[in-house]
PDB file of C-alpha atoms and ligand atoms in Angstrom:
ATOM      1  CA  MET A  24     149.011 101.347 200.248  1.00  0.00           C
ATOM      2  CA  SER A  25     148.956  99.729 203.663  1.00  0.00           C
ATOM      3  CA  LEU A  26     150.258  96.253 204.336  1.00  0.00           C
ATOM      4  CA  THR A  27     150.334  94.686 207.768  1.00  0.00           C
ATOM      5  CA  PHE A  28     151.898  91.277 208.365  1.00  0.00           C
ATOM      6  CA  TYR A  29     151.395  89.282 211.605  1.00  0.00           C
ATOM      7  CA  TYR A  30     154.318  86.945 211.728  1.00  0.00           C
ATOM      8  CA  ALA A  31     155.935  84.438 214.203  1.00  0.00           C
ATOM      9  CA  PRO A  32     159.355  83.106 213.767  1.00  0.00           C
ATOM     10  CA  PHE A  33     159.811  79.251 212.943  1.00  0.00           C
ATOM     11  CA  SER A  34     155.995  79.160 211.703  1.00  0.00           C
ATOM     12  CA  THR A  35     154.183  79.007 208.407  1.00  0.00           C
ATOM     13  CA  ALA A  36     154.325  82.722 208.376  1.00  0.00           C
ATOM     14  CA  SER A  37     158.017  82.143 207.142  1.00  0.00           C
ATOM     15  CA  VAL A  38     156.378  81.240 203.654  1.00  0.00           C
ATOM     16  CA  THR A  39     154.607  84.635 203.560  1.00  0.00           C
ATOM     17  CA  ASP A  40     157.731  86.335 204.831  1.00  0.00           C
ATOM     18  CA  ALA A  41     159.833  84.900 201.997  1.00  0.00           C
ATOM     19  CA  VAL A  42     157.042  85.902 199.368  1.00  0.00           C
ATOM     20  CA  LEU A  43     156.916  89.501 200.685  1.00  0.00           C
ATOM     21  CA  ALA A  44     160.763  89.674 200.496  1.00  0.00           C
ATOM     22  CA  ALA A  45     160.785  88.441 196.879  1.00  0.00           C
ATOM     23  CA  LEU A  46     158.347  91.003 195.985  1.00  0.00           C
ATOM     24  CA  GLY A  47     160.276  93.721 197.664  1.00  0.00           C
ATOM     25  CA  LEU A  48     157.155  95.099 199.421  1.00  0.00           C
ATOM     26  CA  THR A  49     157.263  97.541 202.268  1.00  0.00           C
ATOM     27  CA  PHE A  50     155.012  96.422 205.269  1.00  0.00           C
ATOM     28  CA  GLU A  51     154.408  96.749 208.916  1.00  0.00           C
ATOM     29  CA  ARG A  52     155.523  93.546 210.574  1.00  0.00           C
ATOM     30  CA  ILE A  53     153.849  92.526 214.014  1.00  0.00           C
ATOM     31  CA  THR A  54     155.692  89.750 215.502  1.00  0.00           C
ATOM     32  CA  LEU A  55     153.635  87.325 217.853  1.00  0.00           C
ATOM     33  CA  ASN A  56     155.123  84.980 220.374  1.00  0.00           C
ATOM     34  CA  ILE A  57     153.129  81.829 219.928  1.00  0.00           C
ATOM     35  CA  SER A  58     154.381  80.109 223.063  1.00  0.00           C
ATOM     36  CA  LYS A  59     153.123  83.076 225.111  1.00  0.00           C
ATOM     37  CA  GLY A  60     149.697  82.695 223.574  1.00  0.00           C
ATOM     38  CA  GLU A  61     149.715  85.933 221.586  1.00  0.00           C
ATOM     39  CA  THR A  62     147.972  84.248 218.649  1.00  0.00           C
ATOM     40  CA  ARG A  63     145.092  83.565 221.018  1.00  0.00           C
ATOM     41  CA  THR A  64     144.371  86.871 222.480  1.00  0.00           C
ATOM     42  CA  PRO A  65     140.771  88.309 222.023  1.00  0.00           C
ATOM     43  CA  ALA A  66     142.234  91.209 219.951  1.00  0.00           C
ATOM     44  CA  TYR A  67     144.167  88.829 217.609  1.00  0.00           C
ATOM     45  CA  LEU A  68     141.283  86.525 217.285  1.00  0.00           C
ATOM     46  CA  LYS A  69     139.281  89.475 215.964  1.00  0.00           C
ATOM     47  CA  VAL A  70     141.794  89.668 213.129  1.00  0.00           C
ATOM     48  CA  ASN A  71     142.251  85.940 212.555  1.00  0.00           C
ATOM     49  CA  PRO A  72     139.737  83.727 214.389  1.00  0.00           C
ATOM     50  CA  ASN A  73     141.924  80.642 213.736  1.00  0.00           C
ATOM     51  CA  GLY A  74     144.355  82.029 216.184  1.00  0.00           C
ATOM     52  CA  THR A  75     147.270  81.297 213.661  1.00  0.00           C
ATOM     53  CA  VAL A  76     149.815  83.123 211.726  1.00  0.00           C
ATOM     54  CA  PRO A  77     150.413  84.178 208.931  1.00  0.00           C
ATOM     55  CA  THR A  78     147.716  86.997 208.730  1.00  0.00           C
ATOM     56  CA  LEU A  79     148.102  89.775 206.220  1.00  0.00           C
ATOM     57  CA  ILE A  80     146.045  93.005 205.893  1.00  0.00           C
ATOM     58  CA  HIS A  81     146.103  94.824 202.757  1.00  0.00           C
ATOM     59  CA  ASP A  82     144.195  98.100 202.426  1.00  0.00           C
ATOM     60  CA  GLY A  83     141.599  96.762 204.948  1.00  0.00           C
ATOM     61  CA  VAL A  84     141.439  93.279 203.241  1.00  0.00           C
ATOM     62  CA  ILE A  85     142.096  90.573 205.949  1.00  0.00           C
ATOM     63  CA  LEU A  86     143.734  87.479 204.630  1.00  0.00           C
ATOM     64  CA  TRP A  87     144.754  84.273 206.390  1.00  0.00           C
ATOM     65  CA  GLU A  88     145.934  80.903 205.069  1.00  0.00           C
ATOM     66  CA  SER A  89     149.496  81.082 203.540  1.00  0.00           C
ATOM     67  CA  ALA A  90     148.441  79.600 200.199  1.00  0.00           C
ATOM     68  CA  ALA A  91     145.714  82.284 199.772  1.00  0.00           C
ATOM     69  CA  ILE A  92     148.099  84.916 200.848  1.00  0.00           C
ATOM     70  CA  THR A  93     150.612  83.906 198.237  1.00  0.00           C
ATOM     71  CA  MET A  94     148.203  83.726 195.485  1.00  0.00           C
ATOM     72  CA  TYR A  95     146.604  87.125 196.399  1.00  0.00           C
ATOM     73  CA  LEU A  96     150.067  88.842 196.612  1.00  0.00           C
ATOM     74  CA  GLY A  97     150.835  87.142 193.342  1.00  0.00           C
ATOM     75  CA  GLU A  98     147.664  88.606 191.733  1.00  0.00           C
ATOM     76  CA  VAL A  99     148.134  92.066 193.224  1.00  0.00           C
ATOM     77  CA  PHE A 100     151.919  92.582 193.025  1.00  0.00           C
ATOM     78  CA  GLY A 101     153.536  89.521 191.511  1.00  0.00           C
ATOM     79  CA  ILE A 102     152.414  89.910 187.892  1.00  0.00           C
ATOM     80  CA  ALA A 103     154.102  93.212 187.499  1.00  0.00           C
ATOM     81  CA  ALA A 104     157.134  91.964 189.304  1.00  0.00           C
ATOM     82  CA  GLY A 105     157.425  89.146 186.854  1.00  0.00           C
ATOM     83  CA  LEU A 106     156.992  86.665 189.685  1.00  0.00           C
ATOM     84  CA  TYR A 107     153.456  85.263 189.140  1.00  0.00           C
ATOM     85  CA  PRO A 108     151.690  84.178 185.816  1.00  0.00           C
ATOM     86  CA  ALA A 109     149.249  86.653 184.360  1.00  0.00           C
ATOM     87  CA  ALA A 110     147.006  84.112 182.780  1.00  0.00           C
ATOM     88  CA  ILE A 111     146.100  80.411 182.297  1.00  0.00           C
ATOM     89  CA  PRO A 112     147.522  77.855 181.849  1.00  0.00           C
ATOM     90  CA  GLN A 113     150.672  78.889 183.776  1.00  0.00           C
ATOM     91  CA  ARG A 114     148.401  80.541 186.391  1.00  0.00           C
ATOM     92  CA  GLY A 115     146.599  77.400 186.933  1.00  0.00           C
ATOM     93  CA  GLU A 116     149.922  75.616 187.451  1.00  0.00           C
ATOM     94  CA  ALA A 117     150.802  78.074 190.034  1.00  0.00           C
ATOM     95  CA  MET A 118     147.663  77.722 191.987  1.00  0.00           C
ATOM     96  CA  LYS A 119     147.925  73.918 191.774  1.00  0.00           C
ATOM     97  CA  TRP A 120     151.426  73.803 193.306  1.00  0.00           C
ATOM     98  CA  ILE A 121     150.702  76.393 196.094  1.00  0.00           C
ATOM     99  CA  VAL A 122     147.618  74.674 197.206  1.00  0.00           C
ATOM    100  CA  TRP A 123     149.303  71.211 196.863  1.00  0.00           C
ATOM    101  CA  GLY A 124     152.321  72.642 199.040  1.00  0.00           C
ATOM    102  CA  ASN A 125     149.714  73.341 201.844  1.00  0.00           C
ATOM    103  CA  VAL A 126     147.199  70.602 201.578  1.00  0.00           C
ATOM    104  CA  CYS A 127     149.494  67.712 200.894  1.00  0.00           C
ATOM    105  CA  LEU A 128     153.315  68.438 201.511  1.00  0.00           C
ATOM    106  CA  ALA A 129     152.921  70.791 204.563  1.00  0.00           C
ATOM    107  CA  GLU A 130     150.023  68.748 205.952  1.00  0.00           C
ATOM    108  CA  ALA A 131     152.276  65.576 206.112  1.00  0.00           C
ATOM    109  CA  ALA A 132     155.273  67.631 207.367  1.00  0.00           C
ATOM    110  CA  GLY A 133     152.992  69.159 210.013  1.00  0.00           C
ATOM    111  CA  ARG A 134     151.971  65.558 211.266  1.00  0.00           C
ATOM    112  CA  TYR A 135     155.676  64.427 211.095  1.00  0.00           C
ATOM    113  CA  SER A 136     156.601  67.582 213.203  1.00  0.00           C
ATOM    114  CA  ALA A 137     153.910  67.003 215.710  1.00  0.00           C
ATOM    115  CA  ALA A 138     155.030  63.384 216.258  1.00  0.00           C
ATOM    116  CA  LEU A 139     158.676  64.426 216.762  1.00  0.00           C
ATOM    117  CA  PRO A 140     160.151  65.374 220.205  1.00  0.00           C
ATOM    118  CA  PRO A 141     159.646  69.157 220.687  1.00  0.00           C
ATOM    119  CA  ASP A 142     163.372  70.144 220.334  1.00  0.00           C
ATOM    120  CA  GLN A 143     163.531  68.385 216.832  1.00  0.00           C
ATOM    121  CA  THR A 144     160.434  69.941 215.041  1.00  0.00           C
ATOM    122  CA  GLY A 145     162.274  72.648 213.344  1.00  0.00           C
ATOM    123  CA  ALA A 146     159.328  74.750 214.293  1.00  0.00           C
ATOM    124  CA  VAL A 147     157.942  76.772 217.073  1.00  0.00           C
ATOM    125  CA  GLU A 148     156.633  74.599 220.008  1.00  0.00           C
ATOM    126  CA  VAL A 149     153.008  74.139 220.236  1.00  0.00           C
ATOM    127  CA  ASP A 150     150.851  71.762 222.453  1.00  0.00           C
ATOM    128  CA  VAL A 151     150.382  68.538 220.608  1.00  0.00           C
ATOM    129  CA  PRO A 152     147.711  65.937 221.682  1.00  0.00           C
ATOM    130  CA  PRO A 153     149.343  62.697 222.881  1.00  0.00           C
ATOM    131  CA  GLU A 154     147.715  60.552 220.149  1.00  0.00           C
ATOM    132  CA  GLN A 155     149.673  62.563 217.468  1.00  0.00           C
ATOM    133  CA  GLN A 156     152.938  61.937 219.183  1.00  0.00           C
ATOM    134  CA  THR A 157     153.217  58.048 218.858  1.00  0.00           C
ATOM    135  CA  LEU A 158     155.723  56.131 216.775  1.00  0.00           C
ATOM    136  CA  ALA A 159     152.948  54.873 214.445  1.00  0.00           C
ATOM    137  CA  ALA A 160     151.869  58.533 213.796  1.00  0.00           C
ATOM    138  CA  LEU A 161     155.470  59.361 213.096  1.00  0.00           C
ATOM    139  CA  ALA A 162     155.887  56.355 210.659  1.00  0.00           C
ATOM    140  CA  THR A 163     152.543  57.224 208.795  1.00  0.00           C
ATOM    141  CA  ALA A 164     153.540  60.775 208.561  1.00  0.00           C
ATOM    142  CA  LYS A 165     157.003  59.939 207.170  1.00  0.00           C
ATOM    143  CA  THR A 166     155.477  57.655 204.526  1.00  0.00           C
ATOM    144  CA  ASP A 167     153.107  60.391 203.469  1.00  0.00           C
ATOM    145  CA  LEU A 168     155.808  62.900 203.448  1.00  0.00           C
ATOM    146  CA  VAL A 169     158.135  60.704 201.227  1.00  0.00           C
ATOM    147  CA  ALA A 170     155.209  60.124 198.809  1.00  0.00           C
ATOM    148  CA  CYS A 171     154.877  63.955 198.501  1.00  0.00           C
ATOM    149  CA  LEU A 172     158.745  64.551 198.119  1.00  0.00           C
ATOM    150  CA  LYS A 173     158.695  61.912 195.381  1.00  0.00           C
ATOM    151  CA  ILE A 174     155.910  63.763 193.538  1.00  0.00           C
ATOM    152  CA  LEU A 175     157.715  67.024 193.770  1.00  0.00           C
ATOM    153  CA  ASP A 176     160.991  65.441 192.746  1.00  0.00           C
ATOM    154  CA  ALA A 177     159.362  63.920 189.640  1.00  0.00           C
ATOM    155  CA  ALA A 178     157.914  67.184 188.609  1.00  0.00           C
ATOM    156  CA  LEU A 179     161.261  68.984 188.945  1.00  0.00           C
ATOM    157  CA  ILE A 180     163.686  66.291 187.536  1.00  0.00           C
ATOM    158  CA  HIS A 181     163.596  67.644 183.927  1.00  0.00           C
ATOM    159  CA  LYS A 182     162.658  71.327 184.895  1.00  0.00           C
ATOM    160  CA  GLN A 183     164.378  74.421 186.193  1.00  0.00           C
ATOM    161  CA  TYR A 184     161.348  75.461 188.123  1.00  0.00           C
ATOM    162  CA  LEU A 185     157.793  74.369 188.911  1.00  0.00           C
ATOM    163  CA  LEU A 186     156.501  76.515 186.068  1.00  0.00           C
ATOM    164  CA  ASP A 187     158.111  77.755 182.899  1.00  0.00           C
ATOM    165  CA  GLN A 188     159.841  80.401 184.903  1.00  0.00           C
ATOM    166  CA  TYR A 189     160.794  81.218 188.543  1.00  0.00           C
ATOM    167  CA  CYS A 190     157.756  82.403 190.485  1.00  0.00           C
ATOM    168  CA  LEU A 191     156.116  82.670 193.828  1.00  0.00           C
ATOM    169  CA  ALA A 192     155.085  79.027 193.663  1.00  0.00           C
ATOM    170  CA  ASP A 193     158.798  78.046 193.963  1.00  0.00           C
ATOM    171  CA  ILE A 194     159.362  80.420 196.812  1.00  0.00           C
ATOM    172  CA  HIS A 195     156.209  79.082 198.641  1.00  0.00           C
ATOM    173  CA  LEU A 196     157.380  75.531 198.246  1.00  0.00           C
ATOM    174  CA  TYR A 197     161.103  75.887 198.708  1.00  0.00           C
ATOM    175  CA  THR A 198     160.251  77.516 202.023  1.00  0.00           C
ATOM    176  CA  PHE A 199     158.469  74.342 203.166  1.00  0.00           C
ATOM    177  CA  ILE A 200     161.457  72.224 202.130  1.00  0.00           C
ATOM    178  CA  GLY A 201     163.588  74.403 204.454  1.00  0.00           C
ATOM    179  CA  TRP A 202     161.377  73.416 207.247  1.00  0.00           C
ATOM    180  CA  ILE A 203     161.379  69.789 206.306  1.00  0.00           C
ATOM    181  CA  ASN A 204     165.210  69.799 206.308  1.00  0.00           C
ATOM    182  CA  ALA A 205     165.184  71.471 209.789  1.00  0.00           C
ATOM    183  CA  MET A 206     163.285  68.501 210.994  1.00  0.00           C
ATOM    184  CA  GLY A 207     166.145  66.336 210.025  1.00  0.00           C
ATOM    185  CA  VAL A 208     164.506  64.890 206.864  1.00  0.00           C
ATOM    186  CA  ASP A 209     167.255  64.695 204.237  1.00  0.00           C
ATOM    187  CA  THR A 210     165.963  65.643 200.781  1.00  0.00           C
ATOM    188  CA  SER A 211     169.514  65.420 199.166  1.00  0.00           C
ATOM    189  CA  GLN A 212     168.447  61.971 197.914  1.00  0.00           C
ATOM    190  CA  TYR A 213     166.025  63.633 195.484  1.00  0.00           C
ATOM    191  CA  PRO A 214     168.069  65.093 192.648  1.00  0.00           C
ATOM    192  CA  GLY A 215     165.300  67.198 191.172  1.00  0.00           C
ATOM    193  CA  ILE A 216     164.499  68.762 194.551  1.00  0.00           C
ATOM    194  CA  THR A 217     168.129  69.384 195.357  1.00  0.00           C
ATOM    195  CA  ALA A 218     169.023  71.098 192.033  1.00  0.00           C
ATOM    196  CA  TRP A 219     165.794  73.166 192.299  1.00  0.00           C
ATOM    197  CA  CYS A 220     166.625  74.279 195.937  1.00  0.00           C
ATOM    198  CA  ASN A 221     170.127  75.396 194.846  1.00  0.00           C
ATOM    199  CA  ARG A 222     168.456  77.458 191.926  1.00  0.00           C
ATOM    200  CA  CYS A 223     166.003  79.014 194.530  1.00  0.00           C
ATOM    201  CA  ILE A 224     168.797  79.853 196.908  1.00  0.00           C
ATOM    202  CA  GLU A 225     170.792  81.473 194.066  1.00  0.00           C
ATOM    203  CA  ARG A 226     167.552  83.581 193.169  1.00  0.00           C
ATOM    204  CA  GLN A 227     167.078  84.577 196.770  1.00  0.00           C
ATOM    205  CA  ASN A 228     170.783  85.656 197.058  1.00  0.00           C
ATOM    206  CA  SER A 229     170.684  87.653 193.957  1.00  0.00           C
ATOM    207  CA  GLN A 230     167.322  89.371 195.278  1.00  0.00           C
ATOM    208  CA  VAL A 231     169.166  90.546 198.461  1.00  0.00           C
ATOM    209  CA  GLN A 232     172.082  92.140 196.521  1.00  0.00           C
TER     210      GLN A 232
HETATM  211  N1  LIG Y 319     147.099  76.508 207.128  1.00  0.00           N
HETATM  212  C1  LIG Y 319     147.518  77.604 207.851  1.00  0.00           C
HETATM  213  C2  LIG Y 319     148.465  77.198 208.973  1.00  0.00           C
HETATM  214  C3  LIG Y 319     148.839  78.211 209.855  1.00  0.00           C
HETATM  215  C4  LIG Y 319     149.292  77.558 211.295  1.00  0.00           C
HETATM  216  O1  LIG Y 319     148.891  76.563 211.747  1.00  0.00           O
HETATM  217  N2  LIG Y 319     150.090  78.499 211.946  1.00  0.00           N
HETATM  218  C5  LIG Y 319     150.818  78.033 213.232  1.00  0.00           C
HETATM  219  C6  LIG Y 319     152.236  78.193 213.227  1.00  0.00           C
HETATM  220  S1  LIG Y 319     152.971  77.046 212.026  1.00  0.00           S
HETATM  221  C7  LIG Y 319     150.188  78.991 214.281  1.00  0.00           C
HETATM  222  O2  LIG Y 319     150.116  80.192 214.079  1.00  0.00           O
HETATM  223  N3  LIG Y 319     149.881  78.540 215.583  1.00  0.00           N
HETATM  224  C8  LIG Y 319     149.571  79.248 216.551  1.00  0.00           C
HETATM  225  C9  LIG Y 319     148.599  78.642 217.596  1.00  0.00           C
HETATM  226  O3  LIG Y 319     148.326  77.379 217.173  1.00  0.00           O
HETATM  227  O4  LIG Y 319     148.288  79.363 218.578  1.00  0.00           O
HETATM  228  C10 LIG Y 319     148.379  78.415 206.849  1.00  0.00           C
HETATM  229  O5  LIG Y 319     148.885  77.843 205.935  1.00  0.00           O
HETATM  230  O6  LIG Y 319     148.559  79.723 207.020  1.00  0.00           O
END
């Protein structure tokens, strides 16, 4: 089995990194420096024409988009590891939360990050168009981000995990919360999210022992 992971620190690839770690998979890591343009070289664009990380190559199958990668890894490795539901309806729940994490939560967080001064984004520095760096853009992104956090909090307030049991969907979304906190957004006012984050940390700690 061959698994190659294109990664950059403080990027969306951290989500895939956390999923790979939870699955205990052995892989080749290729670390790219986004600031030096290493995601935009002709050689890398042949692998991922979007010029972004993460990219994962599994036995010749080239995958981009962290949500697709988490679901693929769940399907191929996660079921046997007890970290991904084998069938509906829980499978559908996992897909719903993973896609929502990217399309709604991380999308709003990304706009918030883009509008912040470069040293406060909690992420790798990228060029941001000036129209995305206004106070109005920051306020709109914050409103959208808070709306997402409220949805997540409501889903977790009476539950241990997003699904009936801990799975890759928790790891995927929990990693985004880490980034959101690193941007200075305090999520401690959301009791469902806070208790869930603590449970995810405990799980991660027990996985490395
Ligand atoms: N929707 C994509 C987002 C990937 C993405 O935007 N990655 C950024 C880092 S967070 C990147 O690689 N940027 C490199 C560049 O723009 O050159 C995913 O979830 O995988």
